CSV table of C-alpha atoms in Angstrom, one decimal:
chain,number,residue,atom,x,y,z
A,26,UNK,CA,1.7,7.3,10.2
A,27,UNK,CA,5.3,7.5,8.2
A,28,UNK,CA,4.7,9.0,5.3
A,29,UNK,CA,5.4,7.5,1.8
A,30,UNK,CA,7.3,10.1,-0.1
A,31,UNK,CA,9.4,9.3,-3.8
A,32,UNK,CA,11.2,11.9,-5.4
A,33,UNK,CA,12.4,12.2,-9.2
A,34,UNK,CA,14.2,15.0,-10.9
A,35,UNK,CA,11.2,17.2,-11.6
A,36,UNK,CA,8.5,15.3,-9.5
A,37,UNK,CA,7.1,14.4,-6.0
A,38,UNK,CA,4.8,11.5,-5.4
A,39,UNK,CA,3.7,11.3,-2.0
A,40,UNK,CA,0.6,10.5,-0.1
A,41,UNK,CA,-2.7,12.3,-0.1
A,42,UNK,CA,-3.1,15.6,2.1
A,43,UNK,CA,-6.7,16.9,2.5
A,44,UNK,CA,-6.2,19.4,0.5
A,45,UNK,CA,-5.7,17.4,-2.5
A,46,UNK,CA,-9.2,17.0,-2.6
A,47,UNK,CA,-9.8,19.7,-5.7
A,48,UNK,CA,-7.3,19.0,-8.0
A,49,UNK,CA,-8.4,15.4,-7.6
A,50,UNK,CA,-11.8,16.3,-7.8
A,51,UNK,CA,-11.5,18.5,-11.2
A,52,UNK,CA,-9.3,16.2,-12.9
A,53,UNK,CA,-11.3,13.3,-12.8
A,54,UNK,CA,-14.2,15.2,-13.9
A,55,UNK,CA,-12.4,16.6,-16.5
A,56,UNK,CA,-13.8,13.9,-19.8
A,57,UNK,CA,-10.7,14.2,-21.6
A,58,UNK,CA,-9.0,12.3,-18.6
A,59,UNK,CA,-11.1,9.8,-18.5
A,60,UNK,CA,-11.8,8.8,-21.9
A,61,UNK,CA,-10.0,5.8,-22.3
A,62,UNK,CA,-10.8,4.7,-18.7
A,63,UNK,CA,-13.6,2.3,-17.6
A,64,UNK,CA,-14.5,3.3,-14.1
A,65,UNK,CA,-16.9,6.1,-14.0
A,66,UNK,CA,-16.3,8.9,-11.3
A,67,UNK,CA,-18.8,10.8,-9.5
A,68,UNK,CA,-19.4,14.5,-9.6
A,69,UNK,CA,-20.0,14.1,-6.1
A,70,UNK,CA,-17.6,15.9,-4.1
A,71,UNK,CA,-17.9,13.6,-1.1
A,72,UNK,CA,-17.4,10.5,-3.5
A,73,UNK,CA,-14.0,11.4,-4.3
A,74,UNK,CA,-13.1,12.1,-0.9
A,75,UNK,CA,-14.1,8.4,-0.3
A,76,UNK,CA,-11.6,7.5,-3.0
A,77,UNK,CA,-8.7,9.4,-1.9
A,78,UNK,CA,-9.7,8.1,1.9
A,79,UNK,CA,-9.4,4.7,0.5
A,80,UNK,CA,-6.0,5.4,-1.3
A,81,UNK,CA,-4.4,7.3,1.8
A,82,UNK,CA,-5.7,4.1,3.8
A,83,UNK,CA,-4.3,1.5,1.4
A,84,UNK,CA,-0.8,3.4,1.4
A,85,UNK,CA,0.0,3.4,5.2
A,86,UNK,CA,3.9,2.4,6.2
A,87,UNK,CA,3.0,0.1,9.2
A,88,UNK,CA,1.0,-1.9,7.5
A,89,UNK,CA,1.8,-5.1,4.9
A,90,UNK,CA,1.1,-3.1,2.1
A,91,UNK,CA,-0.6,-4.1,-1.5
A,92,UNK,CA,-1.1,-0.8,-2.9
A,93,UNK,CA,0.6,2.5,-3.0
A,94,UNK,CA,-1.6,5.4,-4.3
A,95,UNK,CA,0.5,8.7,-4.9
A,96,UNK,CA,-0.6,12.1,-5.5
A,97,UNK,CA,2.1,13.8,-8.3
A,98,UNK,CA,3.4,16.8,-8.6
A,99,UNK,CA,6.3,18.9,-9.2
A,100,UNK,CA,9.2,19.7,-7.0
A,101,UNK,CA,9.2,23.7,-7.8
A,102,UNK,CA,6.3,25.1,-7.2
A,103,UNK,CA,4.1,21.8,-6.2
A,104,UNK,CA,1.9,22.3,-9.2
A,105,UNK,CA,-1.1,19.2,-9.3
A,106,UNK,CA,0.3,16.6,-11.9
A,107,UNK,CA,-1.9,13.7,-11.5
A,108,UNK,CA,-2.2,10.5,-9.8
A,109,UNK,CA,-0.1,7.4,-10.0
A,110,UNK,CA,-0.6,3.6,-8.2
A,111,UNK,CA,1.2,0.7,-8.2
A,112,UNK,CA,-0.6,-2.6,-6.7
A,113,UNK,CA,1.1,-5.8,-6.0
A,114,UNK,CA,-1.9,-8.1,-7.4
A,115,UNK,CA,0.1,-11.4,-7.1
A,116,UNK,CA,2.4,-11.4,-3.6
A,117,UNK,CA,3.9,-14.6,-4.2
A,118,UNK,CA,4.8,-14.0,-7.9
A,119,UNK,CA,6.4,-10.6,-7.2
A,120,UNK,CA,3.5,-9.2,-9.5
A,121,UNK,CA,2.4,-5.8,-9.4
A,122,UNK,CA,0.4,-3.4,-12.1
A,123,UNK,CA,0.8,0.3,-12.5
A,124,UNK,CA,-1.7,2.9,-13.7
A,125,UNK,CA,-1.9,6.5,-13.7
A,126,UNK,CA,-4.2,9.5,-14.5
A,127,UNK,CA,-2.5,12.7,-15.4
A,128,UNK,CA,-4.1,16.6,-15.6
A,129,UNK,CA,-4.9,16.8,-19.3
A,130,UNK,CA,-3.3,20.6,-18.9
A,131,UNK,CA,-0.2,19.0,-18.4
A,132,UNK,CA,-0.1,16.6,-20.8
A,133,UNK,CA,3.1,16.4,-23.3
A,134,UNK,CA,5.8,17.4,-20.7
A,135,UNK,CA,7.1,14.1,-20.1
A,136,UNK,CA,5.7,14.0,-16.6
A,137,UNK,CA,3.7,10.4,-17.3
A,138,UNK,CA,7.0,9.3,-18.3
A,139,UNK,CA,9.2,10.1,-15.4
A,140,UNK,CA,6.6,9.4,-12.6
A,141,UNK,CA,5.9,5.5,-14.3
A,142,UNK,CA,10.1,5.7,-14.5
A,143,UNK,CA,10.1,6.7,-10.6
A,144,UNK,CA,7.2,4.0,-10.0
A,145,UNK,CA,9.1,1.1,-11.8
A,146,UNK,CA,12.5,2.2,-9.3
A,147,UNK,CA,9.9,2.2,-6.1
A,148,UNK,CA,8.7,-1.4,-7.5
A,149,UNK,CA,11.5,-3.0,-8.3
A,150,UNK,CA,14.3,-1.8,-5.9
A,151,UNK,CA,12.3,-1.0,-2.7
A,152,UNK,CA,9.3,-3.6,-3.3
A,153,UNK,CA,11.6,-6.1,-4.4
A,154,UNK,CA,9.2,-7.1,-7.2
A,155,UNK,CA,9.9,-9.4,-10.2
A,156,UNK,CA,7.4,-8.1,-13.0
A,157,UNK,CA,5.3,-5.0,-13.3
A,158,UNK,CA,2.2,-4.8,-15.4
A,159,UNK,CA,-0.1,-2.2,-17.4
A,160,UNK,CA,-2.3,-1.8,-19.8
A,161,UNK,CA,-4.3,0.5,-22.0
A,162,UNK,CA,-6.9,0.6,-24.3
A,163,UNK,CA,-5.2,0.3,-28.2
A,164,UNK,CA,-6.2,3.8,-29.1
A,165,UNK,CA,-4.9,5.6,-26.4
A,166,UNK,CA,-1.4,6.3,-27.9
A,167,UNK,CA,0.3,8.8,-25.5
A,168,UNK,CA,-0.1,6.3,-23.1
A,169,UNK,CA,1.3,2.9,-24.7
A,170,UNK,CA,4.2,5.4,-25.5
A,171,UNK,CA,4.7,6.6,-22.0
A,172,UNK,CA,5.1,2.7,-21.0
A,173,UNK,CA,7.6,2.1,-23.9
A,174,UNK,CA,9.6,5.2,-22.4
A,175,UNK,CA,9.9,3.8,-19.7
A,176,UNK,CA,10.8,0.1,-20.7
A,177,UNK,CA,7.9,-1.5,-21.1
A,178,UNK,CA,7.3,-4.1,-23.9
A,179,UNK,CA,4.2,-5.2,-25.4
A,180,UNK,CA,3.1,-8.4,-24.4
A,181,UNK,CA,-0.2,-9.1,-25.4
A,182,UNK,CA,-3.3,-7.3,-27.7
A,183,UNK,CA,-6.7,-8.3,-25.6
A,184,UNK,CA,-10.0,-7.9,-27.6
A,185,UNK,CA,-12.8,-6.1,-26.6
A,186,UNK,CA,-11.7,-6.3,-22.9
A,187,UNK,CA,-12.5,-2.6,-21.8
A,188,UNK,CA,-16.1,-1.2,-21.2
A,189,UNK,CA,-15.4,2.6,-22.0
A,190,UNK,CA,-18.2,4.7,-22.4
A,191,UNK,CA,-17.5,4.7,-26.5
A,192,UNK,CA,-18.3,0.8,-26.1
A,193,UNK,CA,-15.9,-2.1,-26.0
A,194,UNK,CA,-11.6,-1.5,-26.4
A,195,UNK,CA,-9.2,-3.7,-27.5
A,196,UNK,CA,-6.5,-3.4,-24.9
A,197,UNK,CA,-2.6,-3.5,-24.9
A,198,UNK,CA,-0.7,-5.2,-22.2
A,199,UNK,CA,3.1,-3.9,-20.8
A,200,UNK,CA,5.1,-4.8,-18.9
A,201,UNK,CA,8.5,-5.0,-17.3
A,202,UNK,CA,10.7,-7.8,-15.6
A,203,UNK,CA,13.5,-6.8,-12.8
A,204,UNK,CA,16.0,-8.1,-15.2
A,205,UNK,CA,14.9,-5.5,-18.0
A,206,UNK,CA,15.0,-2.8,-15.4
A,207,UNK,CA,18.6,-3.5,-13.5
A,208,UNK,CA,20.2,-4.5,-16.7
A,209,UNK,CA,19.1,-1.2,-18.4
A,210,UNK,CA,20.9,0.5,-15.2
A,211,UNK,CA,23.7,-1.4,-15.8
A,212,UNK,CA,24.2,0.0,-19.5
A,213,UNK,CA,23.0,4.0,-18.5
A,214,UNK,CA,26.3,3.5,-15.2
């Protein structure tokens, strides 16, 4: 297997190693990371192998692909960052949605930032896509801001579409067309 490797100016996302499983592991059960998100993780250790199985499977290079599932961290000393995806959900409209879950230690660096900037690039230049999607629940700010960073707008304000553990979220909708992206490289050249 080729392996999927995108670099930025402080970051690495590549594909999942074996011995990713702890950082993965503790970050996920970590409740401050998962707040505002509505899948539930088990504390089982052998569960969250299954997940990064899944997203090392998902992410192979010889296969038509519809999901890339990266592992992030930085290009010093290769310290743990978080996790970042990008799923093409609509093939024949171009279509894809991001997310991402970052190690609450690291939060506030601008890492979220440059890997969803790094993401976008991957989407839109090697993908080919036309539009790329996220969302968030309304009251979690530093992630809304993190999209807008990176040159997402606001599209849309969904009620009640979440199931967090808190109860039901209101969610915020981004995204970002291939026009946006290659005409905001033509004004930073």
């Amino acid at each position: 297997m080729n392996t999927l490797i995108l670099e930025s100016e402080r970051l690495v996302l590549r594909t999942f190693k074996e011995s990713d499983l702890h950082n993965v592991h503790e970050m996920l059960q970590k409740p401050e990371s998962t707040i505002f998100n509505p899948t539930s993780y088990s504390n089982d250790k052998n569960e969250t192998q299954k997940l990064i199985d899944n997203w090392r499977s998902e992410t192979k290079t010889e296969e038509i692909r519809k999901k890339f599932t990266f592992l992030i961290e930085t290009n010093i000393d290769n310290t743990f960052i978080g996790i970042i995806a990008i799923d093409i959900i609509k093939p024949h409209y171009k279509n894809a949605e991001i997310w991402y879950k970052l190690n609450p230690e690291i939060w506030g660096k601008g890492y979220a930032t440059e890997a969803v900037e790094r993401i976008i690039q991957f989407g839109f230049e090697e993908l080919k896509l036309h539009r790329i999607e996220a969302g968030c629940s309304i009251d979690n700010i530093a992630s809304y801001k993190v999209m807008e960073k990176s040159g997402m707008i606001r599209e849309a304000h969904r009620r009640k579409l979440l199931p967090l553990k808190s109860g039901w979220s209101d969610n915020y909708e981004y995204a970002i067309l291939e026009e946006d992206y290659f005409s905001k490289l033509k004004i930073i050249h």
